[in-house]
Amino acid sequence: MPPTEEDLINWGTEIGTLAFSEKIEKSQLEKLIASLESVKDPRLALYVTAAFALRQSQREERGKALLTRKFAERVASILQQIYEANGSKTEARKMLRFAKWIVEASTGRQIRPVKTLKEFIDSLSVEDVGARL
């Protein structure tokens, strides 16, 4: 049985907040999504994208890795979990698109990595309360 929508949202939140905290460019998330689409086989695409993420962690631009090792390994791990749950690139695409939304929602905020959407929303509420004090 494929992962639940809640799993995908929480993994997307985890990946998005990790990407934001590690200053990974949004374009790198877009490249991960594009790598999913580069393979016809909907399940094999998960492993291809995991390999792509690990490759990007080894590539440098302006003296900095395109993806941090920690981020790439977590993406690969989540993609493997989706595969093992009989998921496909449909679920992976949803998760990565949600991660991109989280990065966009984090702009201009002090965000730390969290594992669930609830934790993310709670952290925004705490930040907003702190800003009003």
PDB file of C-alpha atoms in Angstrom:
ATOM      1  CA  MET A   1       0.000   0.000   0.000  1.00  0.00           C
ATOM      2  CA  PRO A   2       1.492   3.385  -1.011  1.00  0.00           C
ATOM      3  CA  PRO A   3       2.381   5.912   1.694  1.00  0.00           C
ATOM      4  CA  THR A   4      -0.473   7.936   3.133  1.00  0.00           C
ATOM      5  CA  GLU A   5      -1.002  11.537   2.173  1.00  0.00           C
ATOM      6  CA  GLU A   6      -0.053  12.483   5.736  1.00  0.00           C
ATOM      7  CA  ASP A   7       3.269  10.634   5.337  1.00  0.00           C
ATOM      8  CA  LEU A   8       3.981  12.507   2.098  1.00  0.00           C
ATOM      9  CA  ILE A   9       3.118  15.879   3.652  1.00  0.00           C
ATOM     10  CA  ASN A  10       5.258  15.225   6.720  1.00  0.00           C
ATOM     11  CA  TRP A  11       8.203  14.000   4.633  1.00  0.00           C
ATOM     12  CA  GLY A  12       7.804  17.053   2.403  1.00  0.00           C
ATOM     13  CA  THR A  13       7.833  19.263   5.487  1.00  0.00           C
ATOM     14  CA  GLU A  14      10.952  17.538   6.791  1.00  0.00           C
ATOM     15  CA  ILE A  15      12.757  17.861   3.449  1.00  0.00           C
ATOM     16  CA  GLY A  16      11.588  21.457   2.961  1.00  0.00           C
ATOM     17  CA  THR A  17      12.679  22.681   6.385  1.00  0.00           C
ATOM     18  CA  LEU A  18      15.988  20.840   6.057  1.00  0.00           C
ATOM     19  CA  ALA A  19      16.542  22.390   2.613  1.00  0.00           C
ATOM     20  CA  PHE A  20      15.757  25.849   3.962  1.00  0.00           C
ATOM     21  CA  SER A  21      17.974  25.518   7.033  1.00  0.00           C
ATOM     22  CA  GLU A  22      20.865  24.209   4.924  1.00  0.00           C
ATOM     23  CA  LYS A  23      20.411  26.998   2.357  1.00  0.00           C
ATOM     24  CA  ILE A  24      19.678  24.663  -0.533  1.00  0.00           C
ATOM     25  CA  GLU A  25      18.431  26.576  -3.543  1.00  0.00           C
ATOM     26  CA  LYS A  26      14.833  26.039  -4.596  1.00  0.00           C
ATOM     27  CA  SER A  27      16.102  25.223  -8.089  1.00  0.00           C
ATOM     28  CA  GLN A  28      17.708  22.083  -6.672  1.00  0.00           C
ATOM     29  CA  LEU A  29      14.292  20.844  -5.523  1.00  0.00           C
ATOM     30  CA  GLU A  30      13.000  21.570  -9.018  1.00  0.00           C
ATOM     31  CA  LYS A  31      15.864  19.492 -10.449  1.00  0.00           C
ATOM     32  CA  LEU A  32      14.951  16.594  -8.155  1.00  0.00           C
ATOM     33  CA  ILE A  33      11.363  16.765  -9.441  1.00  0.00           C
ATOM     34  CA  ALA A  34      12.644  16.901 -13.036  1.00  0.00           C
ATOM     35  CA  SER A  35      14.821  13.838 -12.437  1.00  0.00           C
ATOM     36  CA  LEU A  36      11.685  11.895 -11.436  1.00  0.00           C
ATOM     37  CA  GLU A  37      10.150  12.789 -14.783  1.00  0.00           C
ATOM     38  CA  SER A  38      13.245  11.728 -16.742  1.00  0.00           C
ATOM     39  CA  VAL A  39      12.473   8.019 -16.237  1.00  0.00           C
ATOM     40  CA  LYS A  40       9.391   6.310 -17.672  1.00  0.00           C
ATOM     41  CA  ASP A  41       9.204   3.526 -15.104  1.00  0.00           C
ATOM     42  CA  PRO A  42       7.238   5.085 -12.212  1.00  0.00           C
ATOM     43  CA  ARG A  43       8.993   3.031  -9.532  1.00  0.00           C
ATOM     44  CA  LEU A  44      12.514   2.965 -10.948  1.00  0.00           C
ATOM     45  CA  ALA A  45      12.299   6.773 -11.073  1.00  0.00           C
ATOM     46  CA  LEU A  46      12.512   6.807  -7.252  1.00  0.00           C
ATOM     47  CA  TYR A  47      15.936   5.160  -7.227  1.00  0.00           C
ATOM     48  CA  VAL A  48      17.150   7.281 -10.138  1.00  0.00           C
ATOM     49  CA  THR A  49      16.174  10.425  -8.229  1.00  0.00           C
ATOM     50  CA  ALA A  50      17.836   9.128  -5.054  1.00  0.00           C
ATOM     51  CA  ALA A  51      21.039   8.565  -7.051  1.00  0.00           C
ATOM     52  CA  PHE A  52      20.701  12.040  -8.597  1.00  0.00           C
ATOM     53  CA  ALA A  53      20.397  13.625  -5.134  1.00  0.00           C
ATOM     54  CA  LEU A  54      23.525  11.816  -3.950  1.00  0.00           C
ATOM     55  CA  ARG A  55      25.352  12.905  -7.114  1.00  0.00           C
ATOM     56  CA  GLN A  56      24.348  16.539  -6.554  1.00  0.00           C
ATOM     57  CA  SER A  57      25.847  16.363  -3.063  1.00  0.00           C
ATOM     58  CA  GLN A  58      29.201  15.589  -4.697  1.00  0.00           C
ATOM     59  CA  ARG A  59      29.027  18.394  -7.275  1.00  0.00           C
ATOM     60  CA  GLU A  60      30.219  21.870  -6.439  1.00  0.00           C
ATOM     61  CA  GLU A  61      29.315  25.264  -7.769  1.00  0.00           C
ATOM     62  CA  ARG A  62      31.030  28.418  -6.512  1.00  0.00           C
ATOM     63  CA  GLY A  63      32.975  26.267  -4.031  1.00  0.00           C
ATOM     64  CA  LYS A  64      29.844  24.815  -2.403  1.00  0.00           C
ATOM     65  CA  ALA A  65      28.059  21.483  -2.854  1.00  0.00           C
ATOM     66  CA  LEU A  66      24.758  21.790  -4.718  1.00  0.00           C
ATOM     67  CA  LEU A  67      23.101  19.638  -2.037  1.00  0.00           C
ATOM     68  CA  THR A  68      24.465  18.903   1.408  1.00  0.00           C
ATOM     69  CA  ARG A  69      25.291  15.283   2.134  1.00  0.00           C
ATOM     70  CA  LYS A  70      22.789  15.257   5.013  1.00  0.00           C
ATOM     71  CA  PHE A  71      20.007  16.546   2.761  1.00  0.00           C
ATOM     72  CA  ALA A  72      20.809  14.164  -0.114  1.00  0.00           C
ATOM     73  CA  GLU A  73      20.954  11.151   2.196  1.00  0.00           C
ATOM     74  CA  ARG A  74      17.602  12.051   3.769  1.00  0.00           C
ATOM     75  CA  VAL A  75      15.969  12.508   0.359  1.00  0.00           C
ATOM     76  CA  ALA A  76      17.363   9.137  -0.765  1.00  0.00           C
ATOM     77  CA  SER A  77      16.114   7.482   2.424  1.00  0.00           C
ATOM     78  CA  ILE A  78      12.595   8.872   2.027  1.00  0.00           C
ATOM     79  CA  LEU A  79      12.473   7.872  -1.641  1.00  0.00           C
ATOM     80  CA  GLN A  80      13.489   4.359  -0.622  1.00  0.00           C
ATOM     81  CA  GLN A  81      10.691   4.310   1.986  1.00  0.00           C
ATOM     82  CA  ILE A  82       8.199   5.371  -0.677  1.00  0.00           C
ATOM     83  CA  TYR A  83       9.484   2.597  -2.961  1.00  0.00           C
ATOM     84  CA  GLU A  84       9.298  -0.023  -0.203  1.00  0.00           C
ATOM     85  CA  ALA A  85       5.704   1.047   0.538  1.00  0.00           C
ATOM     86  CA  ASN A  86       4.898   0.273  -3.121  1.00  0.00           C
ATOM     87  CA  GLY A  87       4.753   3.961  -4.009  1.00  0.00           C
ATOM     88  CA  SER A  88       5.795   5.512  -7.289  1.00  0.00           C
ATOM     89  CA  LYS A  89       6.927   8.793  -8.719  1.00  0.00           C
ATOM     90  CA  THR A  90       3.384  10.117  -8.251  1.00  0.00           C
ATOM     91  CA  GLU A  91       3.839  10.027  -4.466  1.00  0.00           C
ATOM     92  CA  ALA A  92       7.453  11.234  -4.682  1.00  0.00           C
ATOM     93  CA  ARG A  93       6.404  14.166  -6.864  1.00  0.00           C
ATOM     94  CA  LYS A  94       3.738  15.198  -4.331  1.00  0.00           C
ATOM     95  CA  MET A  95       6.268  14.996  -1.508  1.00  0.00           C
ATOM     96  CA  LEU A  96       8.931  17.026  -3.345  1.00  0.00           C
ATOM     97  CA  ARG A  97       6.436  19.665  -4.504  1.00  0.00           C
ATOM     98  CA  PHE A  98       5.259  20.047  -0.937  1.00  0.00           C
ATOM     99  CA  ALA A  99       8.900  20.411   0.166  1.00  0.00           C
ATOM    100  CA  LYS A 100       9.258  23.245  -2.345  1.00  0.00           C
ATOM    101  CA  TRP A 101       6.152  24.956  -0.918  1.00  0.00           C
ATOM    102  CA  ILE A 102       7.626  24.697   2.572  1.00  0.00           C
ATOM    103  CA  VAL A 103      10.851  26.351   1.373  1.00  0.00           C
ATOM    104  CA  GLU A 104       8.817  29.144  -0.229  1.00  0.00           C
ATOM    105  CA  ALA A 105       6.737  29.596   2.948  1.00  0.00           C
ATOM    106  CA  SER A 106       9.919  29.776   5.023  1.00  0.00           C
ATOM    107  CA  THR A 107      11.430  32.756   3.220  1.00  0.00           C
ATOM    108  CA  GLY A 108      12.062  35.648   5.587  1.00  0.00           C
ATOM    109  CA  ARG A 109      11.502  33.490   8.669  1.00  0.00           C
ATOM    110  CA  GLN A 110      13.670  31.754  11.219  1.00  0.00           C
ATOM    111  CA  ILE A 111      12.931  28.106  10.474  1.00  0.00           C
ATOM    112  CA  ARG A 112      14.582  25.077  12.009  1.00  0.00           C
ATOM    113  CA  PRO A 113      14.273  21.552  10.613  1.00  0.00           C
ATOM    114  CA  VAL A 114      11.108  19.787  11.797  1.00  0.00           C
ATOM    115  CA  LYS A 115       9.528  16.441  10.945  1.00  0.00           C
ATOM    116  CA  THR A 116       5.811  17.219  10.655  1.00  0.00           C
ATOM    117  CA  LEU A 117       3.534  19.857   9.208  1.00  0.00           C
ATOM    118  CA  LYS A 118       2.087  20.436  12.687  1.00  0.00           C
ATOM    119  CA  GLU A 119       5.565  21.227  14.063  1.00  0.00           C
ATOM    120  CA  PHE A 120       6.138  23.610  11.147  1.00  0.00           C
ATOM    121  CA  ILE A 121       2.841  25.452  11.704  1.00  0.00           C
ATOM    122  CA  ASP A 122       3.472  25.535  15.467  1.00  0.00           C
ATOM    123  CA  SER A 123       6.929  27.060  14.871  1.00  0.00           C
ATOM    124  CA  LEU A 124       5.358  29.791  12.715  1.00  0.00           C
ATOM    125  CA  SER A 125       2.832  30.540  15.458  1.00  0.00           C
ATOM    126  CA  VAL A 126       5.594  30.834  18.060  1.00  0.00           C
ATOM    127  CA  GLU A 127       7.571  33.100  15.737  1.00  0.00           C
ATOM    128  CA  ASP A 128       4.544  35.338  15.135  1.00  0.00           C
ATOM    129  CA  VAL A 129       3.873  35.619  18.890  1.00  0.00           C
ATOM    130  CA  GLY A 130       7.526  36.482  19.489  1.00  0.00           C
ATOM    131  CA  ALA A 131       7.409  39.176  16.799  1.00  0.00           C
ATOM    132  CA  ARG A 132       4.452  40.844  18.521  1.00  0.00           C
ATOM    133  CA  LEU A 133       6.157  41.017  21.935  1.00  0.00           C
TER     134      LEU A 133
END
